[in-house]
mmCIF file of C-alpha atoms and ligand atoms in Angstrom:
data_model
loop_
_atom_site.group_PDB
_atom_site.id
_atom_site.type_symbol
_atom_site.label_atom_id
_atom_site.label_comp_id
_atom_site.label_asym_id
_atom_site.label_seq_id
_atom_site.Cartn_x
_atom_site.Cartn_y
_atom_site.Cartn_z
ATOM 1 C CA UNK A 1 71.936 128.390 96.286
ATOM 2 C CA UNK A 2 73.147 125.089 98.238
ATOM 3 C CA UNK A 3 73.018 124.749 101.627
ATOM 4 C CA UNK A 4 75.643 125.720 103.939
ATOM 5 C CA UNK A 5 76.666 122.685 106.548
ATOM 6 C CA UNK A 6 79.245 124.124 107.991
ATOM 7 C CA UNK A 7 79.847 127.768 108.734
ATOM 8 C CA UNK A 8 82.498 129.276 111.649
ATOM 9 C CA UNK A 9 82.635 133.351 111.696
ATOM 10 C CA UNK A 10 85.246 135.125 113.191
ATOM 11 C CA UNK A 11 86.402 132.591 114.895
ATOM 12 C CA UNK A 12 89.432 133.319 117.231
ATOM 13 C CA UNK A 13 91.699 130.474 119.317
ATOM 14 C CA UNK A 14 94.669 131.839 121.336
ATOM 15 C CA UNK A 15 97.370 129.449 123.473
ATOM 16 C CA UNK A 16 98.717 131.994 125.973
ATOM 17 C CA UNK A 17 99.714 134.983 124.062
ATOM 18 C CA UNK A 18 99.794 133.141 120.966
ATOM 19 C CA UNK A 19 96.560 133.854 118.587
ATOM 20 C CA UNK A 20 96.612 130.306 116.510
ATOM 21 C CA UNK A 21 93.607 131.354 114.430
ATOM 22 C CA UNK A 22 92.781 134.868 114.332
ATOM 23 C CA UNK A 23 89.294 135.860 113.129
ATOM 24 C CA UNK A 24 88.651 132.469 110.469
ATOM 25 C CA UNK A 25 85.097 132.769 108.838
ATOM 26 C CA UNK A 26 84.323 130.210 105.921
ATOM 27 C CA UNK A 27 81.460 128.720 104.648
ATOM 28 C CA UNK A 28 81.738 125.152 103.433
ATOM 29 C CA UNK A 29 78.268 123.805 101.176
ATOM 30 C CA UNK A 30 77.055 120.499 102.062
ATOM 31 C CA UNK A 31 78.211 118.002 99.246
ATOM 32 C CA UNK A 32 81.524 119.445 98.843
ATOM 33 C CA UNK A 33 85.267 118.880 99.399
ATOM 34 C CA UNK A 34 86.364 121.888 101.061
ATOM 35 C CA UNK A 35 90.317 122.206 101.158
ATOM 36 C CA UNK A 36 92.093 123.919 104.444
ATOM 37 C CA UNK A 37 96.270 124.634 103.163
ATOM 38 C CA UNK A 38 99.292 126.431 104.762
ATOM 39 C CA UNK A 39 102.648 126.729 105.948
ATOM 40 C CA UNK A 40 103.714 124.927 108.734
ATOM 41 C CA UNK A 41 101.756 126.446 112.375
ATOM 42 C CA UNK A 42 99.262 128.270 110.092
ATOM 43 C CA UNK A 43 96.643 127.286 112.256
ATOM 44 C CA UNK A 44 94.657 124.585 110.089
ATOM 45 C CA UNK A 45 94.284 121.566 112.856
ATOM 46 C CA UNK A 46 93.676 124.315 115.280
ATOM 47 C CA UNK A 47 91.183 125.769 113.422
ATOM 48 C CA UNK A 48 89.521 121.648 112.983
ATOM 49 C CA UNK A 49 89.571 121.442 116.715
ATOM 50 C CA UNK A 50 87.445 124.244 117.221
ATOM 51 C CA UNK A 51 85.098 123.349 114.813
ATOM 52 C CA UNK A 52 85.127 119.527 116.430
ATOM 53 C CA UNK A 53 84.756 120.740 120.011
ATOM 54 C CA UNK A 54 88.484 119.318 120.832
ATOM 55 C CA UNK A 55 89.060 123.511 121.564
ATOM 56 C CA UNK A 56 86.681 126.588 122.338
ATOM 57 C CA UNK A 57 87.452 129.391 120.703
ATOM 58 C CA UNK A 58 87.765 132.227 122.643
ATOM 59 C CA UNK A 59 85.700 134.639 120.123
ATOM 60 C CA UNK A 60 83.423 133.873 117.150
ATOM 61 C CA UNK A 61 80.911 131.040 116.519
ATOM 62 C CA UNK A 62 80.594 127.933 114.395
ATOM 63 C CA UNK A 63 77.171 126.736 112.815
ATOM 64 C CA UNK A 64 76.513 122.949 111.737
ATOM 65 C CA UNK A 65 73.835 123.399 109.491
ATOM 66 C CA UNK A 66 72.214 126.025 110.898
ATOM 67 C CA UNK A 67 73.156 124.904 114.333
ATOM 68 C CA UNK A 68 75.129 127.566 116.657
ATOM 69 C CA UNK A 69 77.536 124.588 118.325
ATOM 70 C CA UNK A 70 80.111 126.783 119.509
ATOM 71 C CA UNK A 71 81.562 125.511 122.700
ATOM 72 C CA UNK A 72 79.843 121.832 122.596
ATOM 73 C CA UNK A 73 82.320 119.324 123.437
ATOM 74 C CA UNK A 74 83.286 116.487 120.573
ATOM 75 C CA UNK A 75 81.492 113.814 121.855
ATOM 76 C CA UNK A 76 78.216 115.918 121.394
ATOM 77 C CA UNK A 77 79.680 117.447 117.664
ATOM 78 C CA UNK A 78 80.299 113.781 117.380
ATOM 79 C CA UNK A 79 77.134 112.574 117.237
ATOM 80 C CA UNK A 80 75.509 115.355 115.617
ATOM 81 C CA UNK A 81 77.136 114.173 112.217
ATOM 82 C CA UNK A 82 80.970 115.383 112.772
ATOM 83 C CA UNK A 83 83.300 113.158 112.253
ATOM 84 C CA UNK A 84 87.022 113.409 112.190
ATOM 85 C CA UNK A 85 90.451 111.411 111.637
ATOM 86 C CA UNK A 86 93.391 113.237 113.861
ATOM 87 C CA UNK A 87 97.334 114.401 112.499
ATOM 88 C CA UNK A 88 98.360 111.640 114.888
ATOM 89 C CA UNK A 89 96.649 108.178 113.656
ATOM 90 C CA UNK A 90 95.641 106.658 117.115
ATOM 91 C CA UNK A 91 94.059 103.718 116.814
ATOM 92 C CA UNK A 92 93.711 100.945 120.031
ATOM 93 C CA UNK A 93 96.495 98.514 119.131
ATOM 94 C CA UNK A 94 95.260 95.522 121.126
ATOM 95 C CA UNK A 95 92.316 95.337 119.146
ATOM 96 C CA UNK A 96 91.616 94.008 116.413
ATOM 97 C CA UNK A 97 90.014 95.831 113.223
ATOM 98 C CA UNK A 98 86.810 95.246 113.643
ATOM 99 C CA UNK A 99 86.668 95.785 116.783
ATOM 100 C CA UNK A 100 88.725 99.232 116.336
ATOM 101 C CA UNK A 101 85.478 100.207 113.852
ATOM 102 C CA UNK A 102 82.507 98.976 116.106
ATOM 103 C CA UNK A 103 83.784 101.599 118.589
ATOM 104 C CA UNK A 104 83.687 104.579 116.014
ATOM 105 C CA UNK A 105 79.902 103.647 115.525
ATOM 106 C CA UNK A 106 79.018 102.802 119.158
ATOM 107 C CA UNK A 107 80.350 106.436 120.128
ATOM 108 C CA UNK A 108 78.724 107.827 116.915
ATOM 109 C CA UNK A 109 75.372 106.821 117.537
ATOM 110 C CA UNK A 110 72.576 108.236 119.771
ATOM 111 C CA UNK A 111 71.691 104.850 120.529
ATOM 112 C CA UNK A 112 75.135 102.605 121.496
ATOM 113 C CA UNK A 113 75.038 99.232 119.182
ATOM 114 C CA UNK A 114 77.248 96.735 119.020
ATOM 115 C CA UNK A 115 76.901 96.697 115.087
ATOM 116 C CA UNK A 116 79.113 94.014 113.676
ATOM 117 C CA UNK A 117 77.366 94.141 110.225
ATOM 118 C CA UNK A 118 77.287 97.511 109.380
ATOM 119 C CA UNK A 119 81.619 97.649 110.458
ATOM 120 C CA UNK A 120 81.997 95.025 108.352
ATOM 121 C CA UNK A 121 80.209 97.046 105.222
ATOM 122 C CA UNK A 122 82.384 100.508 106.076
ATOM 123 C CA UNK A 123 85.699 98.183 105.904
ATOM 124 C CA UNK A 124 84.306 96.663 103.306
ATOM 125 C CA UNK A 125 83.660 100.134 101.279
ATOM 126 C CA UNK A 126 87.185 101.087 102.432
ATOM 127 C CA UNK A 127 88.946 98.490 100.183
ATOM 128 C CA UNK A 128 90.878 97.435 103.974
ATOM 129 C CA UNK A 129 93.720 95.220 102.968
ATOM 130 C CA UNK A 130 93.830 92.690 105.154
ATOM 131 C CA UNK A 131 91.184 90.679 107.124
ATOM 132 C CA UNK A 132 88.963 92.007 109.904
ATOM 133 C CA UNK A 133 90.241 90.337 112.512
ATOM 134 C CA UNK A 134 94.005 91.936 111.752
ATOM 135 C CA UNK A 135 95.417 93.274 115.072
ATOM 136 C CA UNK A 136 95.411 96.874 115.154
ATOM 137 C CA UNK A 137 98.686 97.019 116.621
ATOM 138 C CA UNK A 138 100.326 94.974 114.036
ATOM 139 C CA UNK A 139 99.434 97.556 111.152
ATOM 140 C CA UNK A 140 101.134 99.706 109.091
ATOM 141 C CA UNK A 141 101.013 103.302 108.608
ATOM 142 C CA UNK A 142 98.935 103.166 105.501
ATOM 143 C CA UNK A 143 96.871 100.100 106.584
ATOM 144 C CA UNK A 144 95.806 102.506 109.595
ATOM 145 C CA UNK A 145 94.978 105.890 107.769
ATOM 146 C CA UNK A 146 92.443 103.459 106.105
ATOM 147 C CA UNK A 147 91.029 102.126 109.723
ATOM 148 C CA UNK A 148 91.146 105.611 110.655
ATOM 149 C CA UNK A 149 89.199 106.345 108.133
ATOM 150 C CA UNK A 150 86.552 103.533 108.594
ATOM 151 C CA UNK A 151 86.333 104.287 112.100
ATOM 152 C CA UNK A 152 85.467 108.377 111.667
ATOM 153 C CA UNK A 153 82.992 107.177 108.537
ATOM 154 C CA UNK A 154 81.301 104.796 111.533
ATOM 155 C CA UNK A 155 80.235 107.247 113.565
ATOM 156 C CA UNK A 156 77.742 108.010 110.859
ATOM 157 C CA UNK A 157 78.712 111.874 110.218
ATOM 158 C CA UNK A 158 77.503 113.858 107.557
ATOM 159 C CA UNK A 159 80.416 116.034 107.695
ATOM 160 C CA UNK A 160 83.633 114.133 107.758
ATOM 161 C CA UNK A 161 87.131 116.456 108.988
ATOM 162 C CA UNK A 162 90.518 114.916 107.400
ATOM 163 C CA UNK A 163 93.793 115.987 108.852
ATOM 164 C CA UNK A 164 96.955 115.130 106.388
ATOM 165 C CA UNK A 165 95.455 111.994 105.464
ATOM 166 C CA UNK A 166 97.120 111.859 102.256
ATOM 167 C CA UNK A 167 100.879 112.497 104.073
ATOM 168 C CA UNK A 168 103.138 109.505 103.481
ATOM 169 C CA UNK A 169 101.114 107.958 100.857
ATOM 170 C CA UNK A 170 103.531 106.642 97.497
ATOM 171 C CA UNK A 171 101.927 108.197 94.520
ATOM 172 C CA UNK A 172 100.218 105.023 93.853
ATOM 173 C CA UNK A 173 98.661 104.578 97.288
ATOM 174 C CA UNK A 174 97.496 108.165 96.590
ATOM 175 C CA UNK A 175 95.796 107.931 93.898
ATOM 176 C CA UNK A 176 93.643 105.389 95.515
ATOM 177 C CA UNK A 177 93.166 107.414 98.492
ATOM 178 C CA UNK A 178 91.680 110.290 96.303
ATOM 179 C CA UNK A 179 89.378 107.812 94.420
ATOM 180 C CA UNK A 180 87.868 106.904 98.124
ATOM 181 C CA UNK A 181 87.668 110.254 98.920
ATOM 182 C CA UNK A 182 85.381 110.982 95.995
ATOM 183 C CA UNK A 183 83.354 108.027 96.810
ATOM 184 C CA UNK A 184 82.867 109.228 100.723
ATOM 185 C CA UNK A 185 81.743 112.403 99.127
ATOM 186 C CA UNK A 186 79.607 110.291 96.497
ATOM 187 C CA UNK A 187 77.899 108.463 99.670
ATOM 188 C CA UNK A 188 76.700 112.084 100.482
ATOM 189 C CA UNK A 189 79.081 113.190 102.868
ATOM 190 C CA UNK A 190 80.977 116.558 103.159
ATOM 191 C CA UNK A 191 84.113 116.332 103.421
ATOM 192 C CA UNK A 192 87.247 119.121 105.084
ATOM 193 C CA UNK A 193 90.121 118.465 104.437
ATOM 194 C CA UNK A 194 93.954 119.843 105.296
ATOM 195 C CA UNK A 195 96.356 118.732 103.259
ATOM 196 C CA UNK A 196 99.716 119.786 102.802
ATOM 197 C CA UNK A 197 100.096 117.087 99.954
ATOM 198 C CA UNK A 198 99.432 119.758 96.800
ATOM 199 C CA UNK A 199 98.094 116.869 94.356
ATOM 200 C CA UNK A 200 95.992 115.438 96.612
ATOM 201 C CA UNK A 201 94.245 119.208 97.418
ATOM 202 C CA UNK A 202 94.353 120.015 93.458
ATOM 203 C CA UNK A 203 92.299 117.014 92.209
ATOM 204 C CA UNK A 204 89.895 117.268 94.402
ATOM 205 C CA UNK A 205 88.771 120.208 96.378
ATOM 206 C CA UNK A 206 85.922 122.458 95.071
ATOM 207 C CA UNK A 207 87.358 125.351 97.187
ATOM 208 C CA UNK A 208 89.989 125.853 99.449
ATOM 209 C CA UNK A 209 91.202 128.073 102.003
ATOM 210 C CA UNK A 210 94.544 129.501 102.857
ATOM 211 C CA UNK A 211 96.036 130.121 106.628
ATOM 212 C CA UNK A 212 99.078 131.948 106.942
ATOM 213 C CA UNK A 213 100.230 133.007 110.889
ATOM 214 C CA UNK A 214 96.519 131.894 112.008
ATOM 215 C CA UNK A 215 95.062 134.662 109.508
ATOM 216 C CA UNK A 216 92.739 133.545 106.455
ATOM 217 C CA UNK A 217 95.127 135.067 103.213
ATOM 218 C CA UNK A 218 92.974 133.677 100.819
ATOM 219 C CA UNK A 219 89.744 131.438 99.266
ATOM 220 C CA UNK A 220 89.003 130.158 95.772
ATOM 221 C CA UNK A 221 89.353 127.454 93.812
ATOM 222 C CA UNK A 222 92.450 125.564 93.144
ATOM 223 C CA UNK A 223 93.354 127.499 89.993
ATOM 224 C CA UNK A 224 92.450 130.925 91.514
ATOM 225 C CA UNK A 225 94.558 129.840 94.783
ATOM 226 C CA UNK A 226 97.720 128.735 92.988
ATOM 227 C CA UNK A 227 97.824 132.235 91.057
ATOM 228 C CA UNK A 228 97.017 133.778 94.317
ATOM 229 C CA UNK A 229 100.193 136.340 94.989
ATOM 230 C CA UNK A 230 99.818 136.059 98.615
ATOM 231 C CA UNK A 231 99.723 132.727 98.885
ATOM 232 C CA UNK A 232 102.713 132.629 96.595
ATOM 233 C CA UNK A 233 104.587 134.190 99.145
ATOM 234 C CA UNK A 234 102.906 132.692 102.037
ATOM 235 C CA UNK A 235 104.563 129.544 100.670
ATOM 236 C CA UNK A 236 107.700 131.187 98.956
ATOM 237 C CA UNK A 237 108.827 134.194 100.619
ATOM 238 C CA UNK A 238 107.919 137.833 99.692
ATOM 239 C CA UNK A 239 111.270 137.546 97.538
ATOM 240 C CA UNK A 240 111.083 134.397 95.135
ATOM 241 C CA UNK A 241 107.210 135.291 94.887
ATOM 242 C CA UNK A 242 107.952 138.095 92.681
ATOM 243 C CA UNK A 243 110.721 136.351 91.026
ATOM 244 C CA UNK A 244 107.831 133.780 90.216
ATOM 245 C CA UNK A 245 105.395 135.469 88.453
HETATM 246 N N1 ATP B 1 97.997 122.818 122.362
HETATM 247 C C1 ATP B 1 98.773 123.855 122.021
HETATM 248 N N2 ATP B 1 99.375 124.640 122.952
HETATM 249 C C2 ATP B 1 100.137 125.694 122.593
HETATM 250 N N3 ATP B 1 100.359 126.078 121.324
HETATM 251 C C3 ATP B 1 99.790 125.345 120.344
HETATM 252 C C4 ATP B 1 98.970 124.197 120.633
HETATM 253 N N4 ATP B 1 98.528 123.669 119.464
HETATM 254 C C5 ATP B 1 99.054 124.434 118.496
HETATM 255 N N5 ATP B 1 99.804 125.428 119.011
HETATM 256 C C6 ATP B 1 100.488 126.494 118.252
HETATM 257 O O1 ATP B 1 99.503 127.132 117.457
HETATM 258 C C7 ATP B 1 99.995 127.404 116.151
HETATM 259 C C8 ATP B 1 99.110 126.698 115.116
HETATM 260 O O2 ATP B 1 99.352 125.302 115.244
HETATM 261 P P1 ATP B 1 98.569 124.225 114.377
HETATM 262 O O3 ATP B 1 98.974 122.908 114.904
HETATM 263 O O4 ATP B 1 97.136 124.566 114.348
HETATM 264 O O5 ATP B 1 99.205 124.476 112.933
HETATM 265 P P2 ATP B 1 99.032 123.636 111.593
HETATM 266 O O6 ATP B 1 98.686 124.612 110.524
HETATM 267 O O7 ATP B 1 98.118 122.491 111.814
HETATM 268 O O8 ATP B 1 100.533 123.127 111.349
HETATM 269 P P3 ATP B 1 101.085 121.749 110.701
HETATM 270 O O9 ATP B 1 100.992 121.925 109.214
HETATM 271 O O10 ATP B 1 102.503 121.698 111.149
HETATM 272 O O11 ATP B 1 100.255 120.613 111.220
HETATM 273 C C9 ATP B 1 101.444 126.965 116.145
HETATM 274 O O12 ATP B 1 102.245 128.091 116.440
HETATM 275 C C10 ATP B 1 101.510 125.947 117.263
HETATM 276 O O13 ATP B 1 102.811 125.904 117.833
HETATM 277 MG MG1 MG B 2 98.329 120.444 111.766
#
């Protein structure tokens, strides 16, 4: 059996009176691309941030490999080997590239470097566009989905958490961005992703999970989840689920 990086049972996060994610256990095996879906407020970034240490949940635990790291704050998670890009691509605009992917390995790293070399090889393995001395400010939207990702992959995690990367990309852009994807999970890292971008989940997640109001409605693979009658009308509507099948 592989081993299990990342594991969260019964995990619970409420806002007020609101339960965001009620009860989420999954298991994700270290190696593969593990797919989080769902409507609108499902609960999939809130789920991320209390795997990442943004949140605590209020019940339930999460284990990175083997690890009970419920409650540590991201910076810690961070350098433990969890890495993450966020819905909001937030990069620091007065700086330039490089400089934008030396600080995603200076706050991934036990011991803070200034490594200039080793930013150079992550843009590098990126395929970034345009040189490394680029201001950050002056990119565009796709330009910095690709420095976001070059800054999470510097912090040197071994599990790497993806929120909606692939949203916005042209179909072209996208297929690129699912070739990288493959080879970050090639260089031997796990990889979570949500996605509300249905190709981009279908090519390449082993397994996926499905939220629906905060609850976990189903797990499978891709075929099993698109056949999946709840998620049909999770997605759909109780009504044009039954017309479906
Ligand atoms: N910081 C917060 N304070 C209060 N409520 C929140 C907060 N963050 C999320 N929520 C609520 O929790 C629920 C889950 O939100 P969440 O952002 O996790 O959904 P999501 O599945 O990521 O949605 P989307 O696909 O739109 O990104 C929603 O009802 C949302 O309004
Ligand atoms: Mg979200």
């Amino acid at each position: 059996m592989s081993n299990i990086i990342l594991e969260t049972k019964d995990v619970v996060k409420k806002f007020g009176g609101l339960i965001a994610v009620k009860n989420v256990s999954m298991q994700v095996k270290e190696g593969e691309i593990f797919g989080i879906i769902g409507p609108n407020g499902a609960g999939k970034t809130t789920l991320l941030n209390s795997v990442s240490g943004v949140y605590k949940p209020e019940e339930g635990q999460v284990f990175f490999k083997g690890e009970n790291i419920t409650n540590q704050g991201a910076h810690v998670l961070c350098r433990k080997g969890i890495a993450r890009t966020y819905q909001i691509v937030n990069s620091f605009p007065r700086m330039t590239v490089l400089e934008n992917v030396k600080i995603g390995s200076i706050f991934g790293s036990a011991i803070p470097q200034d490594d200039d070399a080793k930013a150079r090889e992550i843009l590098d393995f990126v395929g970034f566009p345009l040189p490394v001395d680029t201001i950050a400010g002056n990119l565009n939207t796709v330009q910095l989905k690709y420095l976001e990702l070059a800054r999470a992959l510097a912090t040197n995690g071994e599990l790497l958490l993806l929120d909606e990367v692939a949203a916005g990309l042209t179909p072209g852009e996208l297929t690129e961005f699912i070739e990288l994807i493959k080879r970050i999970r090639d260089r031997g890292i796990t990889v979570i992703t949500i996605e509300h971008v249905m190709k981009f989940i279908m090519t390449i997640c082993e397994r996926i999970i499905v939220l629906n109001y905060g609850e976990k409605i189903a797990e499978g693979t891709p075929e099993e989840i698109v056949n999946d009658k709840l998620v049909l009308e999770a997605y759909l509507g109780k009504e044009h689920a039954v017309e479906a099948e």
